[in-house]
Coordinates of C-alpha atoms and ligand atoms in Angstrom, one line a residue:
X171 CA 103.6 106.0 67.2
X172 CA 100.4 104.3 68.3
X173 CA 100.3 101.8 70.9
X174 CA 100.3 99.0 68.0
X175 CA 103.3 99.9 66.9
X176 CA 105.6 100.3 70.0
X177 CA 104.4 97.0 70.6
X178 CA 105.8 96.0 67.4
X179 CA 109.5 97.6 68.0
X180 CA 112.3 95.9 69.4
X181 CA 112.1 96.0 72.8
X182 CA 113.6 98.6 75.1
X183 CA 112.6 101.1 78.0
X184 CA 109.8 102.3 75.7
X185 CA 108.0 99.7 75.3
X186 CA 109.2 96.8 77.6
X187 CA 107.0 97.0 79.7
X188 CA 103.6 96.9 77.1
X189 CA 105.3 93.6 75.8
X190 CA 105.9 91.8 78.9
X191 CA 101.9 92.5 79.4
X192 CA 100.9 91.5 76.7
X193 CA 103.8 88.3 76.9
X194 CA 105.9 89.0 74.2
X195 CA 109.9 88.8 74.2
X196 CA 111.7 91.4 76.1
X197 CA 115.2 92.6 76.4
X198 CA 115.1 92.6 80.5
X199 CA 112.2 92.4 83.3
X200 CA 109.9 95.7 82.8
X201 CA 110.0 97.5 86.4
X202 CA 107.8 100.1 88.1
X203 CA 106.7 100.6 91.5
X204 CA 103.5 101.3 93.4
X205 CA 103.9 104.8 94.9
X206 CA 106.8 105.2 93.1
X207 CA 105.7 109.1 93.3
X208 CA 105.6 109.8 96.8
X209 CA 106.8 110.7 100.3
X210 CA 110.1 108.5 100.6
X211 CA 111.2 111.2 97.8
X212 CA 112.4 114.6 99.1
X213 CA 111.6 116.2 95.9
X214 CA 107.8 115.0 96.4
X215 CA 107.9 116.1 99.8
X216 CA 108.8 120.0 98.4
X217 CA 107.0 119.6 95.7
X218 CA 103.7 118.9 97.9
X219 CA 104.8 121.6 100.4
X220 CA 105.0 123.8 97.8
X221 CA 100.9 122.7 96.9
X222 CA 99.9 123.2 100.4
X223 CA 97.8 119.9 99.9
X224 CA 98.1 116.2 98.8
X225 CA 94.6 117.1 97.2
X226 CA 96.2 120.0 95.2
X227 CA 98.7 118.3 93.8
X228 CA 95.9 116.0 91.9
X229 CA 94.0 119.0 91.1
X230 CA 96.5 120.8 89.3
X231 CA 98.1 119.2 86.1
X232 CA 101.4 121.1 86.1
X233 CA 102.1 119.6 89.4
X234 CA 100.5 116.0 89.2
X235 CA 102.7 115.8 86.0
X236 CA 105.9 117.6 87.9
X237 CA 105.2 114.5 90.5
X238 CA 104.7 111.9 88.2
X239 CA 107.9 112.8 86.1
X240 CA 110.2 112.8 89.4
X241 CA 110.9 108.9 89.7
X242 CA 111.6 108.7 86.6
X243 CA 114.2 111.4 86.5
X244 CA 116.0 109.2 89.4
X245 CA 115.6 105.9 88.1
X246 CA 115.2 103.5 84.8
X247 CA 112.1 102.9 85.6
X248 CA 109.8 101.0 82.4
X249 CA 106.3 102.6 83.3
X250 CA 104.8 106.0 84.5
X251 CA 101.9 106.0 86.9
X252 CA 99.1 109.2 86.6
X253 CA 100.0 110.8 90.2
X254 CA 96.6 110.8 91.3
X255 CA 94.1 108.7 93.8
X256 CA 91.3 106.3 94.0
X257 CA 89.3 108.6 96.1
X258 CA 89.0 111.2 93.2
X259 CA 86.0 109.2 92.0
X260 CA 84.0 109.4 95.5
X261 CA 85.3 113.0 96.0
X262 CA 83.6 114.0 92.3
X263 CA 80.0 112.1 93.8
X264 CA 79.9 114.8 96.6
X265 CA 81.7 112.8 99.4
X266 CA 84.6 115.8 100.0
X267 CA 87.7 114.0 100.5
X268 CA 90.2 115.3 102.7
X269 CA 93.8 113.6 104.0
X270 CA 94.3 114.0 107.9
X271 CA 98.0 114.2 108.5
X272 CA 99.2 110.8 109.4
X273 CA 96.0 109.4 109.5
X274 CA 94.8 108.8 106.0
X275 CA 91.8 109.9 103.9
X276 CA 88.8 110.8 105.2
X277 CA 85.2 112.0 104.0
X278 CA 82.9 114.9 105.2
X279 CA 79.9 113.1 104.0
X280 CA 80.3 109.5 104.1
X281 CA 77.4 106.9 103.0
X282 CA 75.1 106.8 106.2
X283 CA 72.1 104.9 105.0
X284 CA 70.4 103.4 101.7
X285 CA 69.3 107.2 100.8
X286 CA 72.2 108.3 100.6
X287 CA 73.4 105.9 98.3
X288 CA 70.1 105.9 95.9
X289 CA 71.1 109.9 95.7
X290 CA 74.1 109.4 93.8
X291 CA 74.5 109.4 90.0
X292 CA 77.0 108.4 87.5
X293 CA 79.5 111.2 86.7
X294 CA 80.8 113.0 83.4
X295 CA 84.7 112.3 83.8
X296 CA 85.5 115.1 81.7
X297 CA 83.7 117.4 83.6
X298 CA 84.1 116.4 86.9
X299 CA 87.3 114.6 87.1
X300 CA 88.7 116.8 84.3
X301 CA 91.7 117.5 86.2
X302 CA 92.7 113.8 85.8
X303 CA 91.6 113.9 82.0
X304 CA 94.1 116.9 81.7
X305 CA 96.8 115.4 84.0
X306 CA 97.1 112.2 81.9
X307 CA 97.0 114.9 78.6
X308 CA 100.4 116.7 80.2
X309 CA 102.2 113.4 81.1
X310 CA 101.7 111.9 77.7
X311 CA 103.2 114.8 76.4
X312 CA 105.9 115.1 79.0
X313 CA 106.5 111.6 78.6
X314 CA 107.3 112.5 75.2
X315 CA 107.3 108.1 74.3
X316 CA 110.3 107.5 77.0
X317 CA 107.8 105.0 78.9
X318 CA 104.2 104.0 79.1
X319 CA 101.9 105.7 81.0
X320 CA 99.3 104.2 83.6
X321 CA 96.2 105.1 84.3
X322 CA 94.4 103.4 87.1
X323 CA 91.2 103.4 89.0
X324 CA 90.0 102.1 92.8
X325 CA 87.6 98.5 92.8
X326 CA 83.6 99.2 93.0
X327 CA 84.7 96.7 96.4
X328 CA 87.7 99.4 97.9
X329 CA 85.8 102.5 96.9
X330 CA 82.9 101.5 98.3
X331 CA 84.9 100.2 101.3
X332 CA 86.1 103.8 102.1
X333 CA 82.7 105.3 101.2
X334 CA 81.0 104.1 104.0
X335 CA 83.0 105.5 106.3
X336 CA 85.0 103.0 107.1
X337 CA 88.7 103.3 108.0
X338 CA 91.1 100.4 107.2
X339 CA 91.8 99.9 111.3
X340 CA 87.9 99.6 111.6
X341 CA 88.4 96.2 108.9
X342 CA 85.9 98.5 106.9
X343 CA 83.1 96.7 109.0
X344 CA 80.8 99.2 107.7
X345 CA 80.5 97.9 104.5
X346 CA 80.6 94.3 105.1
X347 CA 77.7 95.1 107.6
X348 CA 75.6 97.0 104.7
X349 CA 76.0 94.2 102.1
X350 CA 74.8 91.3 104.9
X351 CA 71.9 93.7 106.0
X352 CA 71.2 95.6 102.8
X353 CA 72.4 93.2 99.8
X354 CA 70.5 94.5 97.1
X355 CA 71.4 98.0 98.3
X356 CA 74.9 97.2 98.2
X357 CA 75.1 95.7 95.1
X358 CA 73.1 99.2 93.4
X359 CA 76.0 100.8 94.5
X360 CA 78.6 98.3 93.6
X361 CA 76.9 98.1 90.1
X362 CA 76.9 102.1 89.7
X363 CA 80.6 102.4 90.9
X364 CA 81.5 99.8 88.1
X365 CA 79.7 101.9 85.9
X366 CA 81.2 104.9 86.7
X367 CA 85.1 103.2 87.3
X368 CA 84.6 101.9 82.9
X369 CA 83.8 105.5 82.1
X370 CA 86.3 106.9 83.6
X371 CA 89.0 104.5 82.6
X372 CA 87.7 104.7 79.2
X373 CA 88.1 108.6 79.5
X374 CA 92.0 107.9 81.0
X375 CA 92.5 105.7 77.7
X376 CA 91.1 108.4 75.7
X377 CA 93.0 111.0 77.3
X378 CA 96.1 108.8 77.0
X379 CA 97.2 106.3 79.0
X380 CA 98.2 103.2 77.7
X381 CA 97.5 100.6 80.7
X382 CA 94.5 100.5 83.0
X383 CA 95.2 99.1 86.8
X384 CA 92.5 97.9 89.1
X385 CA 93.3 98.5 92.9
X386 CA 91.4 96.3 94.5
X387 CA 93.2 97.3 98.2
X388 CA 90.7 95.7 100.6
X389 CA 89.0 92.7 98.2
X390 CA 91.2 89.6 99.9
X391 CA 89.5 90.8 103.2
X392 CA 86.7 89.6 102.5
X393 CA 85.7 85.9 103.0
X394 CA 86.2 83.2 100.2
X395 CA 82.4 83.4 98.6
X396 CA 81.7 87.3 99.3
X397 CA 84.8 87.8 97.2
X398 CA 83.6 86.6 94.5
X399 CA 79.6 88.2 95.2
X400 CA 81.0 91.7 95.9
X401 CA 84.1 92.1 94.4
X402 CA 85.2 89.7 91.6
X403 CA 81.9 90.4 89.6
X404 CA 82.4 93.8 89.3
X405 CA 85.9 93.2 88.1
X406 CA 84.8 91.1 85.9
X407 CA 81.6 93.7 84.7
X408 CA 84.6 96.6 84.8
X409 CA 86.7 94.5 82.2
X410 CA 84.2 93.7 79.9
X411 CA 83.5 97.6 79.7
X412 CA 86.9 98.2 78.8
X413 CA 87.1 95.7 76.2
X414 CA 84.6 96.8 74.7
X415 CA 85.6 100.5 73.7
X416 CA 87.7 101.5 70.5
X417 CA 91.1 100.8 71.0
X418 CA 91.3 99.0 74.4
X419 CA 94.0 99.4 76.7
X420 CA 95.9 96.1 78.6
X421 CA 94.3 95.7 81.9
X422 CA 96.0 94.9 85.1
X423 CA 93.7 93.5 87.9
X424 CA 95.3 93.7 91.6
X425 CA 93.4 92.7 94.6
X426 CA 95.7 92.4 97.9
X427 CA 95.3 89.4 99.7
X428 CA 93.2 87.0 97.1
X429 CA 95.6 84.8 96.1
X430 CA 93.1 82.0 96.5
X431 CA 91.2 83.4 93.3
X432 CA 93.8 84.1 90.8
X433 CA 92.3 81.7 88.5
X434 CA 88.8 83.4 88.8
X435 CA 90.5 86.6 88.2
X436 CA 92.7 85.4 85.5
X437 CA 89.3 84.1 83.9
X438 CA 87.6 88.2 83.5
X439 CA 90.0 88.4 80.1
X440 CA 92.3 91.0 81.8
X441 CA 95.6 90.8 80.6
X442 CA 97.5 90.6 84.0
X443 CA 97.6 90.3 87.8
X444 CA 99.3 92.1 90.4
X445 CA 100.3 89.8 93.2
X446 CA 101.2 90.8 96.5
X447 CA 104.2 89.7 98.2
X448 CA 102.4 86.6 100.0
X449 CA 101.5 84.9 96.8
X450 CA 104.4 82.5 94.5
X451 CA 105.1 84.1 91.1
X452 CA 105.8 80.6 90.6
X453 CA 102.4 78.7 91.4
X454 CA 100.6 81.7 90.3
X455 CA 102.2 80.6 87.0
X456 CA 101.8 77.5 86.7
X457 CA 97.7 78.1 87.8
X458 CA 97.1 81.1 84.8
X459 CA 99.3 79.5 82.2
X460 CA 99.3 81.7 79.3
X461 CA 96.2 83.5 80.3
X462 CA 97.4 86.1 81.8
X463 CA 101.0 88.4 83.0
X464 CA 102.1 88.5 86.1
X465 CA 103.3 91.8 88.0
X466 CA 105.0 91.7 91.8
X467 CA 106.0 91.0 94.2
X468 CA 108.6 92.0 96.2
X469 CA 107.5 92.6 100.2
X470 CA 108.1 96.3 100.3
X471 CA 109.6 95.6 103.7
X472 CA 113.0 94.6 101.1
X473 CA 113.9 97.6 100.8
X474 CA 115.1 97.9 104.2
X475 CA 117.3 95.6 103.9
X476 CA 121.1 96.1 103.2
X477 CA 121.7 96.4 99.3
X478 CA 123.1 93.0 99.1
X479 CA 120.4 91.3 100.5
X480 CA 117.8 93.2 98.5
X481 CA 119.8 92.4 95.6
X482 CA 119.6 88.9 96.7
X483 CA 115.5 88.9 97.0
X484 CA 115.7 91.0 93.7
X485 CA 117.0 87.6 92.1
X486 CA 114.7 85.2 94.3
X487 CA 111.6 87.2 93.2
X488 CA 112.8 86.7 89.3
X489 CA 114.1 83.3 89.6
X490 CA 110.6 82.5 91.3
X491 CA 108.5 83.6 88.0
X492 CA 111.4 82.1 86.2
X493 CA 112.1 82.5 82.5
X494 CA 110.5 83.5 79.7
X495 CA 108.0 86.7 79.1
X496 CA 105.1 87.7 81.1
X497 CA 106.7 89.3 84.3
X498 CA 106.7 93.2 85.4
X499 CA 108.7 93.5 88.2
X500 CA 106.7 95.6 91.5
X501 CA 106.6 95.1 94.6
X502 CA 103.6 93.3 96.5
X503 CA 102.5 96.6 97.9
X504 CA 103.2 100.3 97.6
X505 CA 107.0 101.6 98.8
X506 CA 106.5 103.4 102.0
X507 CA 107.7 106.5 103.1
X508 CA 110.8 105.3 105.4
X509 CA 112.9 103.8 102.3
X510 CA 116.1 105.3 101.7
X511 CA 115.8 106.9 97.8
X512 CA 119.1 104.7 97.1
X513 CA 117.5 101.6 97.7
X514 CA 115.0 102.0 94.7
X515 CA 118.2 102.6 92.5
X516 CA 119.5 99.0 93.9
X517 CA 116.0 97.4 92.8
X518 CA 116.0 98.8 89.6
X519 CA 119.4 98.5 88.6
X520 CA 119.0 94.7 89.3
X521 CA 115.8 94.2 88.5
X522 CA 117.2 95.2 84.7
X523 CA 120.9 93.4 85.3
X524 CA 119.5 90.1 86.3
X525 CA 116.8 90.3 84.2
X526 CA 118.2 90.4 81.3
X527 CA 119.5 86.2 82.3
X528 CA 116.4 85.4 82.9
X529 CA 115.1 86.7 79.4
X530 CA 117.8 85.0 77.4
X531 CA 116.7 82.0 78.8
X532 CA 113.6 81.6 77.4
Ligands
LIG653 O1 101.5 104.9 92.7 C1 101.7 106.1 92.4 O2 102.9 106.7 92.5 C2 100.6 106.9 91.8 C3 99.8 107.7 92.8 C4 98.8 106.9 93.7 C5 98.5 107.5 95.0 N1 97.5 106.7 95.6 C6 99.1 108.7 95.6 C7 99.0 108.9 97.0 C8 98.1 105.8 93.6 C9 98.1 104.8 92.4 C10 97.3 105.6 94.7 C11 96.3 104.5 94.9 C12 95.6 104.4 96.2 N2 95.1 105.4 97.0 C13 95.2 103.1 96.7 C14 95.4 101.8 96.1 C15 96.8 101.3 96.2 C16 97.2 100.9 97.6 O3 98.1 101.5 98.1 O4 96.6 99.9 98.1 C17 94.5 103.4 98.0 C18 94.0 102.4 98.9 C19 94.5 104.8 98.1 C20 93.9 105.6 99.2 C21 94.8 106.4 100.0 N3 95.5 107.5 99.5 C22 95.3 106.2 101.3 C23 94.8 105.1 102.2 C24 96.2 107.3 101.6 C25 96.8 107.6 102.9 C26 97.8 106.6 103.3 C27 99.1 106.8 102.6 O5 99.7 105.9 102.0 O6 99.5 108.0 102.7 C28 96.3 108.0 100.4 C29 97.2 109.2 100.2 C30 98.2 109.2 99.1 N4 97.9 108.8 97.8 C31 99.5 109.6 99.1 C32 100.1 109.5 97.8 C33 101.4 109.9 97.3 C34 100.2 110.3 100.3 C35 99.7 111.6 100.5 C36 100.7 112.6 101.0 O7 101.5 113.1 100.3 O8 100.6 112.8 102.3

């Protein structure tokens, strides 16, 4: 079945979530979850033990896909997500990612001056970032149809945040410093990074994943204007890319923290917007009308909560997008490694129980 036609079938766990996106009826709120592969699972943790290295586990298909497929076994969850990382795209331009325990990523060669960023090129995904291209090959066929897959890329703004050596306790000072001194430098590598972010996504959709997401981790730190200089205009170059290749994939655009440019965002032609667990579903509604979906945005922090009570915020979150189509359930951020496993089950199980109201309403 192409993507045309599970659009076209009744709706279910194979499809419910490409409907909601694209805001057609569903039979209950679509649900996935940022990070839903990842440490709070035990399996993960043996799985990546077993690797030796979070950077092996993206390198090598079997296991990205044997990580990707683990949620899924647990919960009813409506989406897949490539079990991968934003940094693979600065790692293939020569930067040498590595992960310091419990201190994050890190690069041997960050971006030290305007040299260093004239050096770099754009990238042949398939050749480079194969790995990726094969991982998304081996979930597809894993998958086997039981629910979507998503591919997903880092913003030209966050990559480039990281790439010049900035850490996120630093406020990535670095590069706000190199696009105030060096604009037209900054935006060379901003424009090359969107480049490079459409052929690789157009590579994911060729490969086969069947929605696109945008992290755009560290865009709403920037102030109101600069937003929209260095990091809603590549968006906005990075979607018209994608639209324009043969058989485009549904786009979901999520930049933490920007809630005062939803509008703008809603206004690149993307098909949705992740919101993070600041923003109203509700007035985020009622300022994209029908432009746009809407995915959140439960605070991750929920899940720490007694069941009840996260069942409760479970039903505030969907009363507050209300009914009718358009919603994918996620949280505002990615679940963190502290959750309890059994707490996801309590999300999804009402996530689908109360959604279910909220759809027959419309
Ligand atoms: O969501 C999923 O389950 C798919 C896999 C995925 C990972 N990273 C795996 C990962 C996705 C979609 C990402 C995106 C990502 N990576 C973002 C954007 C989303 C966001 O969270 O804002 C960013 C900013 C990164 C960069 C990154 N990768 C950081 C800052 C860290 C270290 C901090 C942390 O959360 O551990 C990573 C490592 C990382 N990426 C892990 C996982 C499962 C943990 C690695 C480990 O096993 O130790």
């Amino acid at each position: 079945m192409n993507d045309q036609q599970l659009l076209a079938a009744p709706s279910g766990r194979h499809n419910r979530y490409l409907r909601a996106l694209a805001r057609m009826p569903v039979d209950t709120t679509p649900v996935w979850i940022m990070r839903q592969a990842g440490r709070y699972l035990p399996e993960y943790r043996a799985t990546r033990a077993q690797a030796g290295s979070f950077m092996t586990l993206c390198q090598t298909p079997e296991l990205a896909t044997e990580v990707t497929m683990q949620p899924l076994r647990r919960y009813e969850l409506d989406a897949a997500i490539l079990f991968s990382d934003i940094l693979t795209i600065p790692d293939a331009l020569g930067l040498g990612l590595h992960f310091v325990e419990g201190e994050g990523p890190r690069f041997e060669s960050p971006l030290r001056s305007v040299a260093d960023i004239d050096r770099l090129g754009r990238i042949d995904p398939e050749q480079q970032l194969r790995y990726v291209m094969d991982a998304v090959r081996m979930i597809r066929r894993e998958l086997n149809g039981l629910v979507p897959l998503i591919g997903f890329s880092g913003s030209p703004w966050t990559l480039a945040c990281y790439m010049l050596g900035g850490r996120s306790d630093s406020g990535f000072t670095e590069a706000r410093q190199l696009a105030w001194n060096e604009p037209e430098a900054m935006h060379r590598l901003l424009a090359l990074l969107a480049q490079i972010v459409v052929d690789y996504l157009a590579a994911q959709r060729a490969a086969g994943a069947q929605s696109l997401m945008i992290f755009d981790t560290w865009g709403g730190t920037l102030p109101y204007a600069d937003y929209r200089e260095y990091s809603l205009r590549y968006l906005a170059q990075i979607v018209d890319g994608l639209q324009a290749i043969d058989d485009p994939a549904p786009i979901t655009l999520f930049s933490k923290g920007a809630q005062a440019h939803l509008s703008a965002m809603a206004d690149t032609g993307c098909q949705a917007l992740g919101l993070d667990w600041t923003a109203s579903l509700k007035s985020a509604r009622a300022l994209v009308g029908d432009r746009v979906a809407l995915q959140g945005n439960l605070d991750p922090a929920a899940l720490r909560a007694n069941p009840e009570a996260l069942r409760n915020m479970v039903a505030l979150t969907l009363a507050d997008y209300g009914p009718g189509p358009g919603h994918v359930f996620n949280l505002g951020h990615g679940i963190t490694p502290d959750i309890d496993p059994a707490q996801m089950k309590v999300v999804v199980d009402s996530v689908h129980r109360f959604g279910q109201q909220t759809n027959l309403l419309a």
